[in-house]
Amino acid sequence: MSDQAYNFAYLDEQTKRMIRRAILKGVAVPGYQVPFASREMPMPYGWGTGGVQVTAACLTPDDTLKVIDQGADDTTNAVSIRKFFQRTAGVAVTEATADATLIQTRHRIPEAALTTGQILVYQVPIPEPLRFLEPRETETRKMHELEEYGLIHVKLYEDIARHGTIATSYAYPVKVEGRYVMDPSPIPKFDNPKLSNSPALQLFGAGREQRIYALPPFTHVVSLDFDDHPFEPSKAPHDCDLCGAGESYLDEVITDDQGGRMFVCSDTDFCRTRCEAGHLGALGVPVLKGGA
Amino acid sequence: MNDALLGGFVDAAVQSSHAFRAALTVLSQPGEIRELHGAVPPAPLSVAAGVLLLTLCDGTTPLHLAGAYDCASVRDWITFHCGAPLVSVEAAVFALGDWVALQPLGQFAIGLPDYPDRAVTLIVEMPALEAKGAVLRGPGIADAAYLSLPEVAAFQANRALFPLGFDCFFTCGAKVAALPRSTHVEAV
Amino acid sequence: MYVAVKGGERAIDNAHAWLAEERRGDLGVAELSVAQIRAQLSLAVNRVMAEGSLYDPDLAALAIKQARGDLIEAIFLIRAYRTTLPRLGASCPVNTAEMAVIRRISATFKDLPGGQVLGPTFDYTHRLLDFKLAAEGEAAQAATAPAAMEAVPHVMAMLDRDGMIEAEPLGNDVPADLTREPMELPGSRALRLQAITRGDEGFILSMAYSTQRGYGRTHAFVGELRIGAVAVEMEIPELGFAVEIGEIELTECETVNQFKGSKTEPPQFTRGYGLVFGQTERKAIAMSLVDRSLRWAELGEDYTGAPAQDEEFVLMHADNVQATGFLEHIKLPHYVDFQSELELVRRLRAEVFATQEAAE
C-alpha cells in the first residue's frame, strides 16, 4: 500500500522529468557526471539522497525493489530507504538479488551476477574522482574536458613509490570506454571488475553534489593501473565462516576482546542462499531451507 | 477545437513511469524496441512520440517542431499538455520531426566540451522501425545489434564528435527505439 | 555462536518512539505550544525561515518544536517540506525603500531623512542575566509614539545621487535559482546572494569576521541597516497589474566600502548587500561583508587567497543542511570500505616485517 498523501515515489512529476532527462544524458555519455537540480529529500544529504532520487525517477509500480547497504539488506539505512519506497511507491520488495528489478546499493555490488533488465542504483558521496587531488569543481571540470588525467596516475604512482603497491582500496578510479575517469562510489576494489560488461544498467546518484552518471549494460570499464603494477582486486584471505564461500567479499566481526574474530559474507542474501543450499563454513550451523 | 485538451495521460505519475522505463531501456540498449502507450496525440504525431513528449518535456525544455509537425494541432496539444516553449533549431533541447525535416543536423546543440550533456535530443518519426538494418556496437550492446536507421553517415559523423553529439529516439506508431551518441554504426 | 545482526526495522521504530518521548520531556512541565515558540522565540523562528528559505513563522515554530530546538534540524525539516510545494509563480521584487521600518540605523551619517530608529535591539542591553525572567516574564509596556509618516529613503540612494557610490542599475534579468538548477560556477552575484542568505549563520558570520581581521580585508561601514515589513506583490497576467499578496519582515544591510577608482573611473565607494528574512541583523551584516568580499574580481582587486574571496569555497560550504548531512553520514556503516583498508594495511605491514626479517 502506498501513502496517498504523496505522489507516486514521493517526487513531483516536474522533478522526476528533470532527473529522468539527466539520467538519459548520463546513459548517452557513459561515465560523464551530469549536473542535476538535486532536491532536498526527507532524509539527510550523505545518506543516499542521490540514489533515492534516481530510484524514485526510475521506479514503476511493477518493480521489485531491493535495498542494500554494505551488501546487507538489514542494515538500518537500507531498512529505512526500503521502507520509504514501500510507503511512497507501494512497490514489492525483496532481499533476493535475482528477484529484484531495481537494486539500490551503498558500497557494494551484489555477489550474484546481475542480469539484463536489472538496474543497479549506487549512492555516491563524492562523484568526482579527481576531487581529492583538486578540490575545485571549476578545475576538475576542465581536466575532464581535456582528458587531463595525469594527476590521478601520479597519485597512484606515489603510492607505489611509498608503499610498493597502489594504496587505494575502495572508490578505486576507473576509466569508462577509454574516455571519462569515473568514481565507482566507495565500493571495495574487489567489486571493480563487476562494473565492466555487466548486463545490468548501472546508475549513480550524488544528491548533495548534484550529479548523476551511468554505465549502460556491456560498457567497457577499466580500473586504472600500470603495466608493472596491474590492478588487483583484493579481499580478506579467508573463507566465509558461515557459508564457506571462498570468493565473496567478507566483513570482519570481532567476537570477543581476546583477539577473536570471524569473517562472514558482506552480501547477506548471497550467504543465506548458500547456507540454505547446504554450504557450511567453519563456524556455521546447518540451516533448514525455508527456516528462520 | 478542444482536441488539444484531450489525449494526455490519465494517471501521469504511473503512465510516465512506465514510459520512462521504456525510454531508458531503449537508450541504454541501442537496437531494442519497446512500445509506449497512454497518450492520444493529434496527427501527425505518433503515439510513441506523444508519450515521449509528455514524459520528458515541460516548461523548462525548449522544443523545436520540424516540417509537418510544426502545425497548429500539434503546437496546441504540446502547449496544453507539456508547456514546452516552441523554439527555433539552435535553442532546442528537444526536436521533433521526420528525418528529412530535421536536416541539416549541424544546427542543433551538440553540447559543450565541459558540459556535453547540453545537447539536443531528437525525436525522429519513422515510417517503419525494425531491429534490422545498420549494425550497432558500443555501450549497451553485448556484441552487435541492428536497427532500421534512416541513414548511416550522419550517425558515424555524430559518433566522431563524442563525447559531444546529439542523441536520438526513433518513433513509429507505438514503437520506440533509440541511438545515443556513443554507438558505433556501420552499414550492413 | 555468531548470529548476524538483525532487527534494523524494530531498532528504528523503537528509536523513534524514544525520541518522541525525549522531545516531550518531563510530563510534569506544561507542553510548549507552537504559538509560544512563534511569539517568544521569534529570533530562532526567523533563522529557521531564513535558512529554510520559506517564509512561514508557524511552520518554522512547529519545526523548532519537532526538532527539540536543534535549529539546523528544524531548517532541514522546512527545506524538505519546501521542496514538495508547487511553484505557482514568482513575486515582483520587493521594494525595501518603502519598508515600514521598526529599526533603521546608519553608521555613516549622524542624522538623515527618516532618522535613526533604534527599535527592539539587544545592542545597548547590559548582558546581565535577568533573573526576574526565571520567575515571570511579564514585561512593562514600552513607550509608544505615533508612527512617522515620513518616507525613509535609502542612505545609498543619497550617496548615489552625488555619484559617491558605484551605481547599481536596475536589471530585468531573471535571477538564477539554486534550488531549481544545479549550481554552476562562477555564479552571478544574484546566485551568490541567494546562497549566502540561506547559508549557515555561523559560517557566514565567520567568513565575514575573517575579512574584518585581514583575510581579504575590505573595510566596511554599515551605510544602513533596516528592519521592517514590506509588501509582496505579484503580477497577475489575467489582470495585467500587480496585486499585494502579503507582507513579510526583512532585514536589509547595505555597506559602504572603500574603492580607489581607476584611470577611467573617479574614486568611488562600493557596495556590499545583505537581505534576510525576519529580524536577523547579524546575518544580514555578515552577508553584506561576504558579498563585498566575493566581488574582488569584478572590482579589479587582488585575490589574496583569503577564504572569503573564494567563491567556490564559500558557496559550496555555506549550506548547513548539506554540511551536516555529509558530516553525520560518517555514522553510517562503513564496514566494507574499512575492511578493505584494514586488509591493505595488514598486507603492507606484513611486507615491511618480511623485508626487515630478510635483512636481519
PDB file of N, CA, C and O in Angstrom, chain A residues 10 36-37 39-41 43-47 70 74 76 83 106-107 136-138 165 167 169-170 188 208 210 236-237 249-250 252-253 262, chain C residues 2 5-6 12-13 76 79 83-84 179-180 182-183 310 312 321-322 325-326 329 332-337 339-344 346 348:
ATOM      1  N   TYR A  10       7.104   9.636  -4.253  1.00  0.00           N
ATOM      2  CA  TYR A  10       7.383  10.864  -3.491  1.00  0.00           C
ATOM      3  C   TYR A  10       7.600  12.108  -4.344  1.00  0.00           C
ATOM      4  O   TYR A  10       6.986  13.141  -4.097  1.00  0.00           O
ATOM      5  N   PHE A  36      22.552  17.895 -12.005  1.00  0.00           N
ATOM      6  CA  PHE A  36      21.089  17.920 -11.932  1.00  0.00           C
ATOM      7  C   PHE A  36      20.672  18.687 -10.684  1.00  0.00           C
ATOM      8  O   PHE A  36      21.454  18.827  -9.741  1.00  0.00           O
ATOM      9  N   ALA A  37      19.462  19.222 -10.715  1.00  0.00           N
ATOM     10  CA  ALA A  37      18.990  20.079  -9.633  1.00  0.00           C
ATOM     11  C   ALA A  37      18.443  19.213  -8.498  1.00  0.00           C
ATOM     12  O   ALA A  37      17.240  19.116  -8.297  1.00  0.00           O
ATOM     13  N   ARG A  39      17.094  17.708  -5.243  1.00  0.00           N
ATOM     14  CA  ARG A  39      16.137  18.290  -4.294  1.00  0.00           C
ATOM     15  C   ARG A  39      16.496  17.882  -2.863  1.00  0.00           C
ATOM     16  O   ARG A  39      17.116  16.853  -2.644  1.00  0.00           O
ATOM     17  N   GLU A  40      16.015  18.693  -1.938  1.00  0.00           N
ATOM     18  CA  GLU A  40      16.118  18.265  -0.545  1.00  0.00           C
ATOM     19  C   GLU A  40      15.131  17.125  -0.345  1.00  0.00           C
ATOM     20  O   GLU A  40      13.960  17.240  -0.680  1.00  0.00           O
ATOM     21  N   MET A  41      15.629  16.027   0.170  1.00  0.00           N
ATOM     22  CA  MET A  41      14.784  14.871   0.387  1.00  0.00           C
ATOM     23  C   MET A  41      14.493  14.773   1.876  1.00  0.00           C
ATOM     24  O   MET A  41      15.172  15.388   2.695  1.00  0.00           O
ATOM     25  N   MET A  43      15.386  12.754   3.885  1.00  0.00           N
ATOM     26  CA  MET A  43      16.469  12.128   4.646  1.00  0.00           C
ATOM     27  C   MET A  43      17.723  12.956   4.386  1.00  0.00           C
ATOM     28  O   MET A  43      17.781  13.682   3.392  1.00  0.00           O
ATOM     29  N   PRO A  44      18.717  12.865   5.283  1.00  0.00           N
ATOM     30  CA  PRO A  44      19.833  13.816   5.170  1.00  0.00           C
ATOM     31  C   PRO A  44      20.692  13.570   3.932  1.00  0.00           C
ATOM     32  O   PRO A  44      20.818  12.443   3.458  1.00  0.00           O
ATOM     33  N   TYR A  45      21.290  14.671   3.436  1.00  0.00           N
ATOM     34  CA  TYR A  45      22.336  14.566   2.420  1.00  0.00           C
ATOM     35  C   TYR A  45      23.427  13.659   2.986  1.00  0.00           C
ATOM     36  O   TYR A  45      23.771  13.747   4.159  1.00  0.00           O
ATOM     37  N   GLY A  46      23.975  12.820   2.123  1.00  0.00           N
ATOM     38  CA  GLY A  46      25.030  11.920   2.586  1.00  0.00           C
ATOM     39  C   GLY A  46      24.478  10.570   2.988  1.00  0.00           C
ATOM     40  O   GLY A  46      25.219   9.633   3.255  1.00  0.00           O
ATOM     41  N   TRP A  47      23.127  10.460   3.030  1.00  0.00           N
ATOM     42  CA  TRP A  47      22.508   9.202   3.453  1.00  0.00           C
ATOM     43  C   TRP A  47      21.791   8.535   2.279  1.00  0.00           C
ATOM     44  O   TRP A  47      20.903   7.712   2.478  1.00  0.00           O
ATOM     45  N   GLN A  70      26.258  -1.769   2.528  1.00  0.00           N
ATOM     46  CA  GLN A  70      27.376  -2.654   2.874  1.00  0.00           C
ATOM     47  C   GLN A  70      27.081  -4.104   2.437  1.00  0.00           C
ATOM     48  O   GLN A  70      27.562  -5.049   3.035  1.00  0.00           O
ATOM     49  N   ASP A  74      19.665  -5.736   5.819  1.00  0.00           N
ATOM     50  CA  ASP A  74      19.091  -5.416   7.130  1.00  0.00           C
ATOM     51  C   ASP A  74      19.872  -4.346   7.888  1.00  0.00           C
ATOM     52  O   ASP A  74      19.637  -4.131   9.065  1.00  0.00           O
ATOM     53  N   THR A  76      20.542  -0.592   9.044  1.00  0.00           N
ATOM     54  CA  THR A  76      19.472   0.354   9.367  1.00  0.00           C
ATOM     55  C   THR A  76      19.136   1.308   8.223  1.00  0.00           C
ATOM     56  O   THR A  76      17.971   1.562   7.948  1.00  0.00           O
ATOM     57  N   LYS A  83      11.820   1.105   3.382  1.00  0.00           N
ATOM     58  CA  LYS A  83      10.535   1.477   3.976  1.00  0.00           C
ATOM     59  C   LYS A  83       9.963   2.737   3.317  1.00  0.00           C
ATOM     60  O   LYS A  83       8.766   2.850   3.080  1.00  0.00           O
ATOM     61  N   ARG A 106      24.575   0.803  -1.431  1.00  0.00           N
ATOM     62  CA  ARG A 106      25.608   1.677  -0.898  1.00  0.00           C
ATOM     63  C   ARG A 106      26.829   0.802  -0.620  1.00  0.00           C
ATOM     64  O   ARG A 106      26.740  -0.163   0.134  1.00  0.00           O
ATOM     65  N   HIS A 107      27.899   1.082  -1.316  1.00  0.00           N
ATOM     66  CA  HIS A 107      29.225   0.487  -1.068  1.00  0.00           C
ATOM     67  C   HIS A 107      29.444  -0.943  -1.547  1.00  0.00           C
ATOM     68  O   HIS A 107      30.509  -1.497  -1.279  1.00  0.00           O
ATOM     69  N   ARG A 136      38.767  22.021  -6.495  1.00  0.00           N
ATOM     70  CA  ARG A 136      37.888  22.943  -7.223  1.00  0.00           C
ATOM     71  C   ARG A 136      37.159  22.284  -8.375  1.00  0.00           C
ATOM     72  O   ARG A 136      37.773  21.747  -9.283  1.00  0.00           O
ATOM     73  N   GLU A 137      35.830  22.420  -8.324  1.00  0.00           N
ATOM     74  CA  GLU A 137      34.976  21.911  -9.394  1.00  0.00           C
ATOM     75  C   GLU A 137      35.337  22.558 -10.739  1.00  0.00           C
ATOM     76  O   GLU A 137      35.372  21.887 -11.774  1.00  0.00           O
ATOM     77  N   THR A 138      35.619  23.873 -10.711  1.00  0.00           N
ATOM     78  CA  THR A 138      35.938  24.576 -11.951  1.00  0.00           C
ATOM     79  C   THR A 138      37.177  23.962 -12.614  1.00  0.00           C
ATOM     80  O   THR A 138      37.274  23.911 -13.841  1.00  0.00           O
ATOM     81  N   THR A 165      52.949  -0.573  -3.511  1.00  0.00           N
ATOM     82  CA  THR A 165      51.702  -1.033  -4.119  1.00  0.00           C
ATOM     83  C   THR A 165      50.739   0.145  -4.167  1.00  0.00           C
ATOM     84  O   THR A 165      50.938   1.150  -3.467  1.00  0.00           O
ATOM     85  N   ALA A 167      47.860   2.117  -2.966  1.00  0.00           N
ATOM     86  CA  ALA A 167      47.241   2.083  -1.642  1.00  0.00           C
ATOM     87  C   ALA A 167      45.812   2.601  -1.664  1.00  0.00           C
ATOM     88  O   ALA A 167      45.345   3.199  -0.705  1.00  0.00           O
ATOM     89  N   SER A 169      42.077   1.309  -1.768  1.00  0.00           N
ATOM     90  CA  SER A 169      41.442   0.003  -1.596  1.00  0.00           C
ATOM     91  C   SER A 169      39.943   0.057  -1.861  1.00  0.00           C
ATOM     92  O   SER A 169      39.307  -0.968  -2.024  1.00  0.00           O
ATOM     93  N   TYR A 170      39.359   1.258  -1.898  1.00  0.00           N
ATOM     94  CA  TYR A 170      37.944   1.397  -2.239  1.00  0.00           C
ATOM     95  C   TYR A 170      37.782   2.695  -3.016  1.00  0.00           C
ATOM     96  O   TYR A 170      38.706   3.505  -3.048  1.00  0.00           O
ATOM     97  N   PRO A 188      34.442  -1.579  -2.484  1.00  0.00           N
ATOM     98  CA  PRO A 188      35.819  -2.082  -2.373  1.00  0.00           C
ATOM     99  C   PRO A 188      36.327  -2.408  -3.780  1.00  0.00           C
ATOM    100  O   PRO A 188      35.536  -2.775  -4.652  1.00  0.00           O
ATOM    101  N   ARG A 208      23.877  15.491  -2.786  1.00  0.00           N
ATOM    102  CA  ARG A 208      24.464  16.725  -2.277  1.00  0.00           C
ATOM    103  C   ARG A 208      25.343  17.374  -3.331  1.00  0.00           C
ATOM    104  O   ARG A 208      25.365  18.589  -3.481  1.00  0.00           O
ATOM    105  N   GLN A 210      24.944  16.969  -6.512  1.00  0.00           N
ATOM    106  CA  GLN A 210      24.102  17.276  -7.678  1.00  0.00           C
ATOM    107  C   GLN A 210      24.624  16.686  -8.986  1.00  0.00           C
ATOM    108  O   GLN A 210      24.708  17.368  -9.998  1.00  0.00           O
ATOM    109  N   ALA A 236      39.842 -10.115   2.093  1.00  0.00           N
ATOM    110  CA  ALA A 236      40.498 -10.807   3.206  1.00  0.00           C
ATOM    111  C   ALA A 236      40.800 -12.253   2.783  1.00  0.00           C
ATOM    112  O   ALA A 236      39.966 -12.895   2.158  1.00  0.00           O
ATOM    113  N   PRO A 237      41.997 -12.741   3.114  1.00  0.00           N
ATOM    114  CA  PRO A 237      42.382 -14.090   2.670  1.00  0.00           C
ATOM    115  C   PRO A 237      41.730 -15.172   3.537  1.00  0.00           C
ATOM    116  O   PRO A 237      42.407 -15.902   4.278  1.00  0.00           O
ATOM    117  N   TYR A 249      33.135 -11.184  -0.862  1.00  0.00           N
ATOM    118  CA  TYR A 249      33.743 -10.133  -0.041  1.00  0.00           C
ATOM    119  C   TYR A 249      33.280 -10.307   1.401  1.00  0.00           C
ATOM    120  O   TYR A 249      32.110 -10.598   1.660  1.00  0.00           O
ATOM    121  N   LEU A 250      34.209 -10.142   2.345  1.00  0.00           N
ATOM    122  CA  LEU A 250      33.928 -10.514   3.732  1.00  0.00           C
ATOM    123  C   LEU A 250      33.911  -9.309   4.674  1.00  0.00           C
ATOM    124  O   LEU A 250      34.699  -8.378   4.520  1.00  0.00           O
ATOM    125  N   GLU A 252      34.571  -8.381   8.629  1.00  0.00           N
ATOM    126  CA  GLU A 252      35.278  -8.954   9.765  1.00  0.00           C
ATOM    127  C   GLU A 252      34.450  -8.651  11.002  1.00  0.00           C
ATOM    128  O   GLU A 252      34.033  -7.510  11.209  1.00  0.00           O
ATOM    129  N   VAL A 253      34.191  -9.667  11.808  1.00  0.00           N
ATOM    130  CA  VAL A 253      33.383  -9.482  13.008  1.00  0.00           C
ATOM    131  C   VAL A 253      34.237  -9.827  14.221  1.00  0.00           C
ATOM    132  O   VAL A 253      34.853 -10.889  14.254  1.00  0.00           O
ATOM    133  N   MET A 262      35.850 -13.409  13.333  1.00  0.00           N
ATOM    134  CA  MET A 262      35.420 -14.310  12.267  1.00  0.00           C
ATOM    135  C   MET A 262      35.107 -13.486  11.026  1.00  0.00           C
ATOM    136  O   MET A 262      34.951 -12.269  11.105  1.00  0.00           O
TER     137      MET A 262
ATOM    138  N   TYR C   2      27.889 -17.209  16.404  1.00  0.00           N
ATOM    139  CA  TYR C   2      27.623 -15.875  15.883  1.00  0.00           C
ATOM    140  C   TYR C   2      26.305 -15.842  15.122  1.00  0.00           C
ATOM    141  O   TYR C   2      26.024 -16.675  14.287  1.00  0.00           O
ATOM    142  N   VAL C   5      23.666  -9.618  12.814  1.00  0.00           N
ATOM    143  CA  VAL C   5      22.836  -8.584  13.429  1.00  0.00           C
ATOM    144  C   VAL C   5      21.545  -8.420  12.625  1.00  0.00           C
ATOM    145  O   VAL C   5      21.567  -8.205  11.425  1.00  0.00           O
ATOM    146  N   LYS C   6      20.427  -8.533  13.283  1.00  0.00           N
ATOM    147  CA  LYS C   6      19.122  -8.394  12.621  1.00  0.00           C
ATOM    148  C   LYS C   6      18.302  -7.340  13.350  1.00  0.00           C
ATOM    149  O   LYS C   6      18.720  -6.792  14.352  1.00  0.00           O
ATOM    150  N   ILE C  12      14.847   0.837  14.616  1.00  0.00           N
ATOM    151  CA  ILE C  12      14.490   2.180  14.132  1.00  0.00           C
ATOM    152  C   ILE C  12      13.171   2.641  14.770  1.00  0.00           C
ATOM    153  O   ILE C  12      13.073   3.762  15.284  1.00  0.00           O
ATOM    154  N   ASP C  13      12.167   1.762  14.775  1.00  0.00           N
ATOM    155  CA  ASP C  13      10.870   2.135  15.361  1.00  0.00           C
ATOM    156  C   ASP C  13      11.008   2.497  16.837  1.00  0.00           C
ATOM    157  O   ASP C  13      10.428   3.475  17.317  1.00  0.00           O
ATOM    158  N   PHE C  76      16.288  21.897   8.244  1.00  0.00           N
ATOM    159  CA  PHE C  76      16.197  20.721   7.368  1.00  0.00           C
ATOM    160  C   PHE C  76      14.724  20.310   7.163  1.00  0.00           C
ATOM    161  O   PHE C  76      14.281  20.064   6.031  1.00  0.00           O
ATOM    162  N   ARG C  79      13.198  22.792   4.811  1.00  0.00           N
ATOM    163  CA  ARG C  79      13.690  22.608   3.439  1.00  0.00           C
ATOM    164  C   ARG C  79      13.004  21.406   2.771  1.00  0.00           C
ATOM    165  O   ARG C  79      12.622  21.469   1.604  1.00  0.00           O
ATOM    166  N   THR C  83      10.535  21.698  -0.659  1.00  0.00           N
ATOM    167  CA  THR C  83      10.740  21.119  -1.993  1.00  0.00           C
ATOM    168  C   THR C  83       9.468  20.483  -2.546  1.00  0.00           C
ATOM    169  O   THR C  83       9.358  20.287  -3.742  1.00  0.00           O
ATOM    170  N   THR C  84       8.523  20.140  -1.675  1.00  0.00           N
ATOM    171  CA  THR C  84       7.314  19.480  -2.162  1.00  0.00           C
ATOM    172  C   THR C  84       6.248  20.483  -2.578  1.00  0.00           C
ATOM    173  O   THR C  84       5.208  20.092  -3.110  1.00  0.00           O
ATOM    174  N   THR C 179      17.857  26.411  -6.010  1.00  0.00           N
ATOM    175  CA  THR C 179      17.011  25.298  -5.569  1.00  0.00           C
ATOM    176  C   THR C 179      16.349  24.605  -6.753  1.00  0.00           C
ATOM    177  O   THR C 179      15.707  23.573  -6.578  1.00  0.00           O
ATOM    178  N   ARG C 180      16.470  25.170  -7.951  1.00  0.00           N
ATOM    179  CA  ARG C 180      15.847  24.570  -9.126  1.00  0.00           C
ATOM    180  C   ARG C 180      16.833  24.168 -10.206  1.00  0.00           C
ATOM    181  O   ARG C 180      16.476  23.429 -11.113  1.00  0.00           O
ATOM    182  N   PRO C 182      21.117  23.102 -10.979  1.00  0.00           N
ATOM    183  CA  PRO C 182      22.388  22.794 -10.321  1.00  0.00           C
ATOM    184  C   PRO C 182      23.284  24.025 -10.313  1.00  0.00           C
ATOM    185  O   PRO C 182      23.280  24.794 -11.267  1.00  0.00           O
ATOM    186  N   MET C 183      24.016  24.207  -9.234  1.00  0.00           N
ATOM    187  CA  MET C 183      24.859  25.389  -9.117  1.00  0.00           C
ATOM    188  C   MET C 183      26.002  25.308 -10.125  1.00  0.00           C
ATOM    189  O   MET C 183      26.683  24.308 -10.215  1.00  0.00           O
ATOM    190  N   ASP C 310      36.984  33.433  -1.964  1.00  0.00           N
ATOM    191  CA  ASP C 310      36.948  32.233  -2.803  1.00  0.00           C
ATOM    192  C   ASP C 310      35.501  31.786  -2.995  1.00  0.00           C
ATOM    193  O   ASP C 310      34.909  31.148  -2.132  1.00  0.00           O
ATOM    194  N   GLU C 312      33.973  29.569  -4.840  1.00  0.00           N
ATOM    195  CA  GLU C 312      33.647  28.146  -4.787  1.00  0.00           C
ATOM    196  C   GLU C 312      33.695  27.636  -3.346  1.00  0.00           C
ATOM    197  O   GLU C 312      32.818  26.891  -2.907  1.00  0.00           O
ATOM    198  N   VAL C 321      22.494  22.350   5.776  1.00  0.00           N
ATOM    199  CA  VAL C 321      21.769  21.081   5.596  1.00  0.00           C
ATOM    200  C   VAL C 321      22.663  20.097   4.828  1.00  0.00           C
ATOM    201  O   VAL C 321      22.768  18.919   5.171  1.00  0.00           O
ATOM    202  N   GLN C 322      23.347  20.609   3.812  1.00  0.00           N
ATOM    203  CA  GLN C 322      24.304  19.761   3.097  1.00  0.00           C
ATOM    204  C   GLN C 322      25.451  19.358   4.012  1.00  0.00           C
ATOM    205  O   GLN C 322      25.836  18.189   4.071  1.00  0.00           O
ATOM    206  N   GLY C 325      24.509  16.898   6.830  1.00  0.00           N
ATOM    207  CA  GLY C 325      24.194  15.579   6.290  1.00  0.00           C
ATOM    208  C   GLY C 325      25.448  14.804   5.974  1.00  0.00           C
ATOM    209  O   GLY C 325      25.611  13.648   6.375  1.00  0.00           O
ATOM    210  N   PHE C 326      26.375  15.479   5.293  1.00  0.00           N
ATOM    211  CA  PHE C 326      27.585  14.762   4.894  1.00  0.00           C
ATOM    212  C   PHE C 326      28.475  14.476   6.093  1.00  0.00           C
ATOM    213  O   PHE C 326      29.052  13.401   6.223  1.00  0.00           O
ATOM    214  N   HIS C 329      26.956  11.626   8.034  1.00  0.00           N
ATOM    215  CA  HIS C 329      26.825  10.331   7.354  1.00  0.00           C
ATOM    216  C   HIS C 329      27.952   9.384   7.736  1.00  0.00           C
ATOM    217  O   HIS C 329      27.832   8.184   7.544  1.00  0.00           O
ATOM    218  N   LEU C 332      27.121   6.291   9.540  1.00  0.00           N
ATOM    219  CA  LEU C 332      26.560   5.112   8.875  1.00  0.00           C
ATOM    220  C   LEU C 332      27.622   4.030   8.781  1.00  0.00           C
ATOM    221  O   LEU C 332      28.809   4.306   8.835  1.00  0.00           O
ATOM    222  N   PRO C 333      27.176   2.764   8.585  1.00  0.00           N
ATOM    223  CA  PRO C 333      28.166   1.701   8.473  1.00  0.00           C
ATOM    224  C   PRO C 333      29.118   1.935   7.309  1.00  0.00           C
ATOM    225  O   PRO C 333      28.693   2.343   6.225  1.00  0.00           O
ATOM    226  N   HIS C 334      30.390   1.738   7.559  1.00  0.00           N
ATOM    227  CA  HIS C 334      31.416   1.768   6.519  1.00  0.00           C
ATOM    228  C   HIS C 334      32.248   0.497   6.630  1.00  0.00           C
ATOM    229  O   HIS C 334      33.439   0.502   6.384  1.00  0.00           O
ATOM    230  N   TYR C 335      31.600  -0.622   7.046  1.00  0.00           N
ATOM    231  CA  TYR C 335      32.365  -1.862   7.282  1.00  0.00           C
ATOM    232  C   TYR C 335      33.167  -2.257   6.061  1.00  0.00           C
ATOM    233  O   TYR C 335      34.286  -2.728   6.153  1.00  0.00           O
ATOM    234  N   VAL C 336      32.516  -2.071   4.888  1.00  0.00           N
ATOM    235  CA  VAL C 336      33.106  -2.581   3.660  1.00  0.00           C
ATOM    236  C   VAL C 336      34.365  -1.807   3.287  1.00  0.00           C
ATOM    237  O   VAL C 336      35.412  -2.386   3.042  1.00  0.00           O
ATOM    238  N   ASP C 337      34.270  -0.477   3.279  1.00  0.00           N
ATOM    239  CA  ASP C 337      35.469   0.296   2.927  1.00  0.00           C
ATOM    240  C   ASP C 337      36.533   0.133   4.002  1.00  0.00           C
ATOM    241  O   ASP C 337      37.715   0.031   3.719  1.00  0.00           O
ATOM    242  N   GLN C 339      37.013  -2.396   5.929  1.00  0.00           N
ATOM    243  CA  GLN C 339      37.609  -3.728   5.796  1.00  0.00           C
ATOM    244  C   GLN C 339      38.668  -3.727   4.687  1.00  0.00           C
ATOM    245  O   GLN C 339      39.727  -4.349   4.832  1.00  0.00           O
ATOM    246  N   SER C 340      38.397  -3.032   3.603  1.00  0.00           N
ATOM    247  CA  SER C 340      39.366  -3.023   2.504  1.00  0.00           C
ATOM    248  C   SER C 340      40.644  -2.293   2.922  1.00  0.00           C
ATOM    249  O   SER C 340      41.741  -2.703   2.571  1.00  0.00           O
ATOM    250  N   GLU C 341      40.498  -1.246   3.735  1.00  0.00           N
ATOM    251  CA  GLU C 341      41.673  -0.541   4.250  1.00  0.00           C
ATOM    252  C   GLU C 341      42.444  -1.418   5.236  1.00  0.00           C
ATOM    253  O   GLU C 341      43.662  -1.463   5.249  1.00  0.00           O
ATOM    254  N   LEU C 342      41.665  -2.121   6.081  1.00  0.00           N
ATOM    255  CA  LEU C 342      42.261  -2.997   7.093  1.00  0.00           C
ATOM    256  C   LEU C 342      43.137  -4.053   6.420  1.00  0.00           C
ATOM    257  O   LEU C 342      44.274  -4.297   6.830  1.00  0.00           O
ATOM    258  N   GLU C 343      42.597  -4.642   5.374  1.00  0.00           N
ATOM    259  CA  GLU C 343      43.346  -5.675   4.654  1.00  0.00           C
ATOM    260  C   GLU C 343      44.607  -5.100   4.034  1.00  0.00           C
ATOM    261  O   GLU C 343      45.666  -5.710   4.058  1.00  0.00           O
ATOM    262  N   LEU C 344      44.462  -3.897   3.481  1.00  0.00           N
ATOM    263  CA  LEU C 344      45.607  -3.267   2.814  1.00  0.00           C
ATOM    264  C   LEU C 344      46.712  -2.978   3.827  1.00  0.00           C
ATOM    265  O   LEU C 344      47.879  -3.299   3.604  1.00  0.00           O
ATOM    266  N   ARG C 346      47.194  -4.361   6.746  1.00  0.00           N
ATOM    267  CA  ARG C 346      47.785  -5.630   7.217  1.00  0.00           C
ATOM    268  C   ARG C 346      48.811  -6.159   6.223  1.00  0.00           C
ATOM    269  O   ARG C 346      49.879  -6.607   6.591  1.00  0.00           O
ATOM    270  N   LEU C 348      50.466  -4.446   3.913  1.00  0.00           N
ATOM    271  CA  LEU C 348      51.642  -3.586   3.847  1.00  0.00           C
ATOM    272  C   LEU C 348      52.562  -3.835   5.041  1.00  0.00           C
ATOM    273  O   LEU C 348      53.777  -3.913   4.899  1.00  0.00           O
TER     274      LEU C 348
END
